[in-house]
XYZ file of C-alpha atoms in Angstrom:
574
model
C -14.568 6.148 23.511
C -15.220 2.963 21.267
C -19.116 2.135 20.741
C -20.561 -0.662 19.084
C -23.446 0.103 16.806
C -25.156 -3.184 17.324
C -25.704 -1.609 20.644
C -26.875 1.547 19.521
C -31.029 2.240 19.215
C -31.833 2.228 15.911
C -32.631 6.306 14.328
C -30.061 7.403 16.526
C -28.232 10.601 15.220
C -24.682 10.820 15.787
C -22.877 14.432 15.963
C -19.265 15.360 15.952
C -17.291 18.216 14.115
C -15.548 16.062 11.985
C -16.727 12.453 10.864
C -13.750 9.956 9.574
C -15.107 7.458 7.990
C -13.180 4.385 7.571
C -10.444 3.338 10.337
C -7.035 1.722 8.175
C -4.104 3.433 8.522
C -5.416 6.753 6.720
C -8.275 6.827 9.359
C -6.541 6.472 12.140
C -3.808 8.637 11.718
C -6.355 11.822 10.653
C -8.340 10.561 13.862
C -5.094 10.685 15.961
C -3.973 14.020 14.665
C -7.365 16.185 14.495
C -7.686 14.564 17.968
C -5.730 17.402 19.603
C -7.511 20.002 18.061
C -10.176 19.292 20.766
C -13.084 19.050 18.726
C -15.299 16.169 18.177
C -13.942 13.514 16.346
C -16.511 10.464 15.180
C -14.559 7.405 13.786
C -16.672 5.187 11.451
C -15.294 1.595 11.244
C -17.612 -0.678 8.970
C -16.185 -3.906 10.906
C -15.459 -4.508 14.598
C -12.076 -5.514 16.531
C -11.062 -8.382 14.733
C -12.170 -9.557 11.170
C -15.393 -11.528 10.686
C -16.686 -13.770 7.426
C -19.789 -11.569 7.325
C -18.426 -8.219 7.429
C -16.001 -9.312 5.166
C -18.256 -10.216 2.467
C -19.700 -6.619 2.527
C -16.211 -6.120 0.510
C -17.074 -8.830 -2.236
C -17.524 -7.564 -5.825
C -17.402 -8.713 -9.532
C -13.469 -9.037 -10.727
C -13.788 -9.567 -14.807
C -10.358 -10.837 -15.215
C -10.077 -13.115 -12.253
C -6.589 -14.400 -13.681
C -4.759 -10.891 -12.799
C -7.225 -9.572 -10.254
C -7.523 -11.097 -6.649
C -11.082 -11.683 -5.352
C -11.984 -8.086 -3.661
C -13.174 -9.559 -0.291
C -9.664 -11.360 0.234
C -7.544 -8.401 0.420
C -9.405 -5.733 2.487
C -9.617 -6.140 5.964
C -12.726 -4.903 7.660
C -11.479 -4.206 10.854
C -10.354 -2.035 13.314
C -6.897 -1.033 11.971
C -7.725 -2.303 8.543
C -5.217 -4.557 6.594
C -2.403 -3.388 8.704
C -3.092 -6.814 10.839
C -1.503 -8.667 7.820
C 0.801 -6.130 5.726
C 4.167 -7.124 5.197
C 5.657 -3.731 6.992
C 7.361 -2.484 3.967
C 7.833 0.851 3.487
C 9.656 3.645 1.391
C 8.417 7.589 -0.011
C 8.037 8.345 -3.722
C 10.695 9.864 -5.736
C 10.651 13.384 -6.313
C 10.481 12.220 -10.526
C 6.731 10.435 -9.632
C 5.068 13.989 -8.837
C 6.642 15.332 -11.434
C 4.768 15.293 -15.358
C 6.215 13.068 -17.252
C 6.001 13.439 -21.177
C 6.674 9.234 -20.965
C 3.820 8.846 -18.355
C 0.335 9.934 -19.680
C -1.653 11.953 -17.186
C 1.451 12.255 -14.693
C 1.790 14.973 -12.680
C 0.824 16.006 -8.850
C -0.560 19.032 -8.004
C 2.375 18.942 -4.647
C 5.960 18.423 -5.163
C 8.256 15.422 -2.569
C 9.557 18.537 -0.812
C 5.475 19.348 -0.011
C 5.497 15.792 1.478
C 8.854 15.462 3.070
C 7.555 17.118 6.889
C 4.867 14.682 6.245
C 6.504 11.538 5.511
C 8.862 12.314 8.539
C 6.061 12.361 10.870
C 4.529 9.090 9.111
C 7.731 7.152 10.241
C 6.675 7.565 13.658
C 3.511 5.678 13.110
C 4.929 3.237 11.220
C 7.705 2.471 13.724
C 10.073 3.191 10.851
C 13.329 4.745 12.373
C 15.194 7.721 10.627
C 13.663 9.159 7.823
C 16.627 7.985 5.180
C 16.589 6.337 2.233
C 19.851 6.367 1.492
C 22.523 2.867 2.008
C 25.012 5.345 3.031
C 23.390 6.925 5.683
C 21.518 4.263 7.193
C 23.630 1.538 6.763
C 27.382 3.035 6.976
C 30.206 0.482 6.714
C 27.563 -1.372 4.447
C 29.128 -0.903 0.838
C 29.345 -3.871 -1.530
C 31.552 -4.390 -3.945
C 28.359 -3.862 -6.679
C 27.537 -0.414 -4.967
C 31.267 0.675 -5.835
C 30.983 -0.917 -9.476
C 27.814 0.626 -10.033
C 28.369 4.257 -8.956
C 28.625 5.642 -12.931
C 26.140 3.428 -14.232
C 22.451 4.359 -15.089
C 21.759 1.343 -12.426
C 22.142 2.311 -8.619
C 22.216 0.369 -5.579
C 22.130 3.250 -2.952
C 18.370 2.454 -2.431
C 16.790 0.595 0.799
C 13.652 -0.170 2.021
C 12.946 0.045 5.440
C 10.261 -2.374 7.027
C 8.204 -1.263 9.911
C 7.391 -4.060 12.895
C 4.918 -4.536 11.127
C 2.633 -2.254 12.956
C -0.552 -2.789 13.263
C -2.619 0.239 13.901
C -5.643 -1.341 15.133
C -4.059 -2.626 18.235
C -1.588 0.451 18.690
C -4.773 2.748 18.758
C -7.193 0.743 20.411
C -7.039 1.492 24.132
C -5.680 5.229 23.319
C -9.142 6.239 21.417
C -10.884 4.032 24.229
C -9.742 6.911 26.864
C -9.803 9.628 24.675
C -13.250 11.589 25.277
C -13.439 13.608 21.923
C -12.971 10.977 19.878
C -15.876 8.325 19.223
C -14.991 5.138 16.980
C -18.147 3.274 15.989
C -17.716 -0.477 15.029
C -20.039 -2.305 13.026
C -20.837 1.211 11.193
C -21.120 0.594 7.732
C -21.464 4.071 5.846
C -24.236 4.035 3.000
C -24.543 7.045 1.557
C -23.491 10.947 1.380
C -26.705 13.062 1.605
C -25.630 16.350 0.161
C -27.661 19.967 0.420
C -29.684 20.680 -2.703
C -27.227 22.516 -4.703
C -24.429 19.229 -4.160
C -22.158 21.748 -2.373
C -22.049 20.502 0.924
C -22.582 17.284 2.803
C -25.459 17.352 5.086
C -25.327 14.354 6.792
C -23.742 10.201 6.189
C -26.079 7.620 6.889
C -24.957 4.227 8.374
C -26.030 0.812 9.428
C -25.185 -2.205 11.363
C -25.809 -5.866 10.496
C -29.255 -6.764 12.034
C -31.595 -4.059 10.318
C -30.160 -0.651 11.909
C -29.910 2.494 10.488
C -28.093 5.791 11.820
C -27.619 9.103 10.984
C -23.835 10.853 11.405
C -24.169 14.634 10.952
C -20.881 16.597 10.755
C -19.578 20.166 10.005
C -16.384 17.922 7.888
C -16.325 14.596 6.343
C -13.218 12.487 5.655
C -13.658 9.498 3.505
C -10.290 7.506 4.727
C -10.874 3.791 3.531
C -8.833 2.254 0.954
C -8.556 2.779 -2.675
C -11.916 0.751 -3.959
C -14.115 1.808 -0.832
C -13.730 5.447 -1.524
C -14.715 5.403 -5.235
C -17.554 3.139 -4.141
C -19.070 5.688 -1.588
C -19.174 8.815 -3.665
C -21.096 6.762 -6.402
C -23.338 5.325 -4.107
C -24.210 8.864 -3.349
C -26.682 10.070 -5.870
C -29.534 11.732 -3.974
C -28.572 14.748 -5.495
C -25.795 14.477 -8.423
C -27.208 11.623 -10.335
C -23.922 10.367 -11.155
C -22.297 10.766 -7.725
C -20.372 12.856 -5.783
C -17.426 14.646 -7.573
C -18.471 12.828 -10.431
C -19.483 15.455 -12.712
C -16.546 14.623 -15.065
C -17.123 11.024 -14.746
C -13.537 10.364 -13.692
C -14.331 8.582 -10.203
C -13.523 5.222 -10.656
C -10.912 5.409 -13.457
C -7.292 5.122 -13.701
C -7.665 2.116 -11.191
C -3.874 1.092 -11.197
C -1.713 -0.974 -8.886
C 2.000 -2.145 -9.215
C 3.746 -4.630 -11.690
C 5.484 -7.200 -9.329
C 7.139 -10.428 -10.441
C 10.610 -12.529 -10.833
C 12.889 -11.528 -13.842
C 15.035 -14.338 -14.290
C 18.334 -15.664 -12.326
C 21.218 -13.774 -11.985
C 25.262 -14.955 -11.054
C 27.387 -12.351 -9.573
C 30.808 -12.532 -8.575
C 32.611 -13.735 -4.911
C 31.592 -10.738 -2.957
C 28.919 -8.957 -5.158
C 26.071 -10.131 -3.411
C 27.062 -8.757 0.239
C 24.477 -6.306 1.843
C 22.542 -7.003 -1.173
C 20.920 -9.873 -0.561
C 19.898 -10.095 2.768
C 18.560 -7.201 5.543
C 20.540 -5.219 7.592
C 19.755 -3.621 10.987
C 20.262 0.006 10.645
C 21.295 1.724 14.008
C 17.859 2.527 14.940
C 17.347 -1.082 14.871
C 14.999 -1.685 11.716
C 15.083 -4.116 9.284
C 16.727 -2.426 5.742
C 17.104 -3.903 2.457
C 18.813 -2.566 -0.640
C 17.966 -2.814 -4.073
C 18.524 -1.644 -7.409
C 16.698 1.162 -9.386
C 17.227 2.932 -12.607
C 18.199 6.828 -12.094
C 16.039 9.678 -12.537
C 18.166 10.558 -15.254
C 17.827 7.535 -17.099
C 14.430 7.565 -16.662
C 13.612 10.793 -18.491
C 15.991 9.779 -21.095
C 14.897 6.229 -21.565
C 10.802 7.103 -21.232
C 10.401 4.578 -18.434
C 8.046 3.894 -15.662
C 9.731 3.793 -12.281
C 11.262 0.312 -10.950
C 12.812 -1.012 -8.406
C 14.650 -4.994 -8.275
C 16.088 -6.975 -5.258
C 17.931 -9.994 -4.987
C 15.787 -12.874 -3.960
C 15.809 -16.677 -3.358
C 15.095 -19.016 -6.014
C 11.551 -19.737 -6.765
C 10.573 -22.083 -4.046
C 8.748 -24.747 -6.203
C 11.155 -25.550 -8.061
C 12.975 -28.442 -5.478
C 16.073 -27.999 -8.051
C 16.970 -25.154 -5.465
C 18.050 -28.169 -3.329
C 17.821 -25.928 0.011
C 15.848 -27.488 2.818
C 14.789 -24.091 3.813
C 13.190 -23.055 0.710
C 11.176 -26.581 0.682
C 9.868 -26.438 3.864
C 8.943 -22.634 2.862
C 7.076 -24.484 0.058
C 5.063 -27.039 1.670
C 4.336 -24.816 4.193
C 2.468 -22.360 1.602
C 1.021 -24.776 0.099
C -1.504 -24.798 3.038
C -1.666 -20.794 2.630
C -1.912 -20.071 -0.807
C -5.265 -18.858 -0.871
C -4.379 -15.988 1.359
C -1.123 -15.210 -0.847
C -2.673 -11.905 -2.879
C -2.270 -12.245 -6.882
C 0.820 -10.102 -7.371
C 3.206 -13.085 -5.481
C 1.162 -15.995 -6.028
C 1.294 -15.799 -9.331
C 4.690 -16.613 -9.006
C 4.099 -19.599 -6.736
C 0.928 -20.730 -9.403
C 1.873 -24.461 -8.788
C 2.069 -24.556 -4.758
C -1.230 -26.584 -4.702
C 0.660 -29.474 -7.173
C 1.726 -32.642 -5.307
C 4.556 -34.346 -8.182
C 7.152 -32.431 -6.153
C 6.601 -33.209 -2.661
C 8.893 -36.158 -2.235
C 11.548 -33.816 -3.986
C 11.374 -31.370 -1.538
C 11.174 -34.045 1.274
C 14.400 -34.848 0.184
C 15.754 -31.392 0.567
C 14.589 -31.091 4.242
C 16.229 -34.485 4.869
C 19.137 -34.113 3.730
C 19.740 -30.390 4.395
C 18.434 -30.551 8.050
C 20.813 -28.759 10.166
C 20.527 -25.739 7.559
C 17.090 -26.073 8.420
C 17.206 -26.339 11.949
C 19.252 -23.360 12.529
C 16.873 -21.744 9.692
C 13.967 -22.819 12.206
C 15.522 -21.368 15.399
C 16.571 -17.844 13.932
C 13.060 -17.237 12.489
C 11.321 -18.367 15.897
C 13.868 -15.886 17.762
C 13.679 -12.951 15.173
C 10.222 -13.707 13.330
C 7.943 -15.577 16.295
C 9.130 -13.883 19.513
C 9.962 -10.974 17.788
C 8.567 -7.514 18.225
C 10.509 -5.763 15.148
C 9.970 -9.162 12.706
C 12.441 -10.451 10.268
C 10.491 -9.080 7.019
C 10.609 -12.659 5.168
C 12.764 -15.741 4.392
C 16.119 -14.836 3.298
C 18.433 -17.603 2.087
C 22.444 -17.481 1.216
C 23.398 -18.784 -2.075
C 26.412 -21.210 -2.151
C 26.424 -20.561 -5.982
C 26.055 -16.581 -5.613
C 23.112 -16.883 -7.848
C 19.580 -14.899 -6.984
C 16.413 -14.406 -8.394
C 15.679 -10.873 -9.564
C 12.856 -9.505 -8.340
C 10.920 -6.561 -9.354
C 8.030 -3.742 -8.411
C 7.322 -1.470 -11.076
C 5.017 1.454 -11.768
C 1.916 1.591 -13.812
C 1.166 4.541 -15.739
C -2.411 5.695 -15.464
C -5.143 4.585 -17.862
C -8.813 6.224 -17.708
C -10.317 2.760 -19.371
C -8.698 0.937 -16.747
C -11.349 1.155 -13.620
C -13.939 0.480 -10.806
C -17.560 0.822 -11.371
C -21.086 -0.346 -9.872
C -21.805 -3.762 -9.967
C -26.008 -4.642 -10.020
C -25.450 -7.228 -7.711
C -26.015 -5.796 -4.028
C -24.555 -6.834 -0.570
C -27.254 -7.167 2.685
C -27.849 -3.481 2.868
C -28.587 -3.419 -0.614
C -25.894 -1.404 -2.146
C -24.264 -1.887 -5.431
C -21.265 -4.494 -5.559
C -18.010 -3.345 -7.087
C -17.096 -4.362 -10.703
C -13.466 -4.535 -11.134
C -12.187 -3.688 -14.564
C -8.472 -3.780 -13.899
C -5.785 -3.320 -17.181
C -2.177 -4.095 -17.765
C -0.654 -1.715 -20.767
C 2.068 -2.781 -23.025
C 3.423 0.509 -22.293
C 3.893 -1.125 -18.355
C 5.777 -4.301 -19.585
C 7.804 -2.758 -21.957
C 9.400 -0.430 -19.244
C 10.047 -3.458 -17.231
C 12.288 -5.157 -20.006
C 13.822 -2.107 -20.660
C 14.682 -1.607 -16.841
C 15.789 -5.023 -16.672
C 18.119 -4.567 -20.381
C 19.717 -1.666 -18.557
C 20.339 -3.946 -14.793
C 21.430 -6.686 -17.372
C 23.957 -4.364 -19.097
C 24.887 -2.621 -15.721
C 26.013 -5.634 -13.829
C 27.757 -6.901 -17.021
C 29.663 -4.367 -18.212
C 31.001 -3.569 -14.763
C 32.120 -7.031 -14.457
C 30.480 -7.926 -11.130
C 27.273 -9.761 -12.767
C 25.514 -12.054 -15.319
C 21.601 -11.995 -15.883
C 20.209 -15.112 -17.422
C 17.085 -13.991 -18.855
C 15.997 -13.623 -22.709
C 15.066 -9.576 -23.327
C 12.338 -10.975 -25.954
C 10.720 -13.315 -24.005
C 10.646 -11.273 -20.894
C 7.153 -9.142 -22.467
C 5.272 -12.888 -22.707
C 6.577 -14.391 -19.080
C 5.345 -10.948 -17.693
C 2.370 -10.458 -19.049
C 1.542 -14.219 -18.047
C 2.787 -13.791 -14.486
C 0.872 -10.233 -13.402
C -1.678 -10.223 -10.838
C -3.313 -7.148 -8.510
C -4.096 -8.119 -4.716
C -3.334 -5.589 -2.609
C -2.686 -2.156 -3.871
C -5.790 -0.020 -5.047
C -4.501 3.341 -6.060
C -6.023 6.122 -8.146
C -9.740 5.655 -8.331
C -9.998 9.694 -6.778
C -7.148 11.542 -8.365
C -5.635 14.038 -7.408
C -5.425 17.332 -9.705
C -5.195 21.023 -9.638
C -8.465 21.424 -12.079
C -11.765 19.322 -11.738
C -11.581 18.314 -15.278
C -8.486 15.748 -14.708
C -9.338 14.916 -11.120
C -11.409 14.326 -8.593
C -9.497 15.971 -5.601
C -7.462 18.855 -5.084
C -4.191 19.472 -3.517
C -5.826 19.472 -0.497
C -7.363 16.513 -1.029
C -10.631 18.351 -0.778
C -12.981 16.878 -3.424
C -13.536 19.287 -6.188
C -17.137 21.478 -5.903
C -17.629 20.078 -2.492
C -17.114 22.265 -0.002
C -16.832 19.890 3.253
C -15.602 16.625 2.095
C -12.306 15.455 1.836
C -10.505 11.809 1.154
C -7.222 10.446 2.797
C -6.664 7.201 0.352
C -4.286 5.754 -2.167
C -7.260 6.216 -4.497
C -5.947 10.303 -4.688
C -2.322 9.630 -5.863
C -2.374 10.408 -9.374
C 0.531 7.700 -9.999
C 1.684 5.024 -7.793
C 5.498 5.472 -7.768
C 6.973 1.492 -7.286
C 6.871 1.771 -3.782
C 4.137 -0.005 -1.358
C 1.332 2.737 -0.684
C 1.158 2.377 3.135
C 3.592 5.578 4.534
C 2.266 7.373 1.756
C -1.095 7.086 2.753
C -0.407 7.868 6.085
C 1.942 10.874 5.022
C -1.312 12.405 3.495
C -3.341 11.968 6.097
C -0.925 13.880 8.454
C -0.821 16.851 5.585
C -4.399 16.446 5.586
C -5.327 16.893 9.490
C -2.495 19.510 9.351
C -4.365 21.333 6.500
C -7.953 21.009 8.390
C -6.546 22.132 11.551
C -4.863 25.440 10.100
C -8.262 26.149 8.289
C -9.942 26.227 11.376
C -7.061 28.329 13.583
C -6.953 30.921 11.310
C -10.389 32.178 11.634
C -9.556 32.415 15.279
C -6.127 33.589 15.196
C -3.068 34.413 13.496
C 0.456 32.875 13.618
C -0.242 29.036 13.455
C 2.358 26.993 12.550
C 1.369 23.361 12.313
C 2.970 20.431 14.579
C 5.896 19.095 14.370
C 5.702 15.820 16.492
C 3.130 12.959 16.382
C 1.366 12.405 19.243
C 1.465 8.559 19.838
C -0.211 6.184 22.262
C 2.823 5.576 24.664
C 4.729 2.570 24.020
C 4.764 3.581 20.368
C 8.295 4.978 18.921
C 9.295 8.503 17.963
């Protein structure tokens, strides 16, 4: 059942045995899954269907270095579905190394292990219309291997990593007419939570309060909470909440908010490789369960522990579109077609487009598109047939070189910093709760592992004569640090941890001293790996409805073992 709150009387009090507040991905999924337990399931959603300029200011907030740091409204979709109407579909788990504790990595370490998330991240390929649950070339892609894969294989560099993308789904419209027949599941729109009111000894949560735009207030009283929006939201609520404990819920060590980190994303430099180097490497491949894969390079686990260095991850890409030099007609009409979006580009890529909005190029890349117009014709009716019409979308512009020359690309992991963080703003949005203020910090310790990684790709490719980077080692730390930005990725304002004293959730992701309140976020993973957060967001919110629903069968019976297969609105892929 889907209600709007704008048409709810104002003082009403909502009941249900668990109340999900937020409805992204994380949401959604825990929604979905506690679904079949047949209790009562009330879905909060601050915004309604589709995204609205109102609502979406309610996400505004004070950024203090607006150079690296997006604006927070831009980024966060309040909506049904959250952000998943825009995300890019890619996808891949953490290594086993990023739960591990890491002497290199200050305040590493998860209080699970991959393995405890491998059933998990299965299952979250299902709702991300992800295929097989492989990350290995080999055995998604056989018959792919390149001739770098074969020169690489006793190097510290490997190429036996892909990505997968998903469609990209978007969960608001998967879900939508599912939770509008299912009866034990209510989804509020327009339901903007306020505040936790806890019991007097800050054990328990008695009850959520919520409004609507236009003056109303409600009142959502639950036997389980479940804060599931993203990575900013989360931190925001629980120090809102400070009926009770002053300085907000699970706050007693004053570590909500902190270690705000994101990823390190950028271009590296050019690279040449040899005749057949670049092939599977450079462009996506249809595994046999028909999604989109990508390989790329990484630095082993090995290496890693040896070397003291963050993890990383580095593709082949296309030549930095502004620069008409490229002379491909593709890649200019790609430019001058961004220059029209570049405000909706987050930070961490349009940094690296910074002069889309300058004009002293246009006629160069007029040229281009002139004179390369059948590439760009054929360009134009491949991405209407597999991007447009598409329901499993080419992931992004790809583009052949006739030289054999790419852009290296990078993601790369941030290790976590207590001074870098979120706090409360005093400026207030309409229902008069603090703003966000946005403190967000790039160590030296993250761009030095990036030129290291990048020494050792350099020195790979080299040395096993398929390769040549062009990029200066001591000038990489400046063009870096210049060329950093945060959009999109809000990770580790609730960390996870075995002890209250170095986080703010446990294992569980139950909030520590709180005996009903859990989150499903990225703002509980206590490091944030190189890959994109999404699948495992949505990996934890599977473990999480798994772990609720146990709880609750056990008091009734013995023997439970939890599900093995997501229950999907039909239509949606196993």
């Amino acid at each position: 059942m889907i209600v709007d709150c704008r048409h709810v009387p104002h003082g009403s009090l909502i009941r249900g045995s668990y109340c999900v507040i937020g409805a992204g991905p994380a949401g959604i999924t825990v929604a979905n899954e506690l679904a079949h337990s047949g209790e009562d399931v009330v879905l909060l959603e601050s915004g309604g269907r589709d995204t609205h300029r109102a609502t979406q200011d309610l996400a505004g907030g004070e950024v203090l270095d607006k150079h690296r740091h997006g604006a927070l409204h831009k980024y966060r979709h309040r909506r049904f579905g959250g952000t998943t109407d825009v995300w890019g579909g890619r996808c891949a788990p953490f290594d086993p190394i990023d739960f591990e504790t890491r002497p290199q990595v200050p305040w590493s370490g998860w209080p699970i292990t991959r393995s405890d998330l491998d059933p998990y991240y299965a299952l979250a390929h299902a709702y991300c219309d992800l295929g097989t649950y492989t990350y290995k070339a080999q055995e998604a892609l056989p018959g792919s291997e390149s001739e770098i894969a074969n020169s690489l294989r006793a190097s510290d560099v490997r190429s036996d990593f892909i990505w997968r993308f998903s469609l990209p789904t978007d969960f608001g419209r998967t879900f939508w007419d599912a939770f509008a027949a299912t009866p034990n599941v209510r989804v509020y729109l327009n339901a903007t939570a306020l505040q936790l009111r806890m019991n007097e000894d800050a054990v328990n949560v008695d009850r959520l309060e919520i409004a609507s735009r236009g003056g109303k207030r409600f009142v959502v009283e639950a036997r389980r909470f479940i804060i599931a929006t993203g990575g900013l939201e989360a931190a925001r609520l629980l120090l809102l909440s400070r009926d009770v404990a002053t300085q907000g819920v699970g706050n007693a060590k004053s570590l909500v908010g902190r270690f705000y980190i994101s990823h390190i994303t950028g271009d590296l430099g050019s690279v040449s490789l040899s005749l057949n180097a670049a092939t599977g490497l450079s462009t996506y491949i249809r595994a046999e369960d028909g999604v989109y894969c990508r390989r790329a390079l990484s630095i082993s686990e090995k290496t890693q522990r040896e070397e003291g260095l963050l993890n990383f991850r580095a593709i082949l890409n296309h030549p930095p579109p502004a620069d008409a030099s490229h002379g491909s007609g593709v890649l200019s009409a790609m430019y001058l077609a961004k220059r029209y979006f570049a405000d909706r580009i987050p930070p961490e890529y349009s940094s690296a487009l910074s002069d889309l909005r300058a004009t002293q190029h246009v006629l160069a890349h007029c040229r281009n598109i002139v004179t390369d117009c059948w590439e760009v014709a054929k360009f134009g009716s491949v991405w209407m047939r597999k991007r447009i019409l598409s329901r499993r979308k080419l992931p992004s512009v790809v583009h052949k070189s006739k030289s054999n020359t790419y852009t290296l690309h990078f993601d790369a992991e941030q290790a976590p910093n207590p001074e870098s963080r979120i706090t409360l703003s005093d400026s207030r949005d309409e229902f008069g709760l603090n703003r966000l203020k946005v403190d967000w910090r790039c160590t030296q310790q993250d761009i030095d592992s990036v030129i290291r990684s990048a020494v050792l790709i350099e020195r790979a490719l080299r040395q096993s004569g398929v390769g040549k980077c062009h990029f200066n080692p001591e000038k990489l730390g400046q063009h870096i640090a210049e060329h950093t930005g945060v959009g999109s990725h809000h990770i580790g304002t609730t960390r996870m941890a075995a002890s209250p004293s170095t986080g703010v959730v446990d294992a569980n992701c139950k909030v520590h001293g709180v005996d009903n309140l859990w989150i499903a976020s990225s703002s509980v993973f206590p490091t944030a790996s190189f890959a994109n957060p999404t699948l495992t967001i949505v990996a934890l919110a599977i473990r999480l409805a798994s772990h609720l629903k146990e709880h609750r069968l056990r008091r009734v019976s013995t023997g439970y073992q939890p599900p093995r297969k997501v229950i999907l609105p039909t239509g949606c892929s196993q």
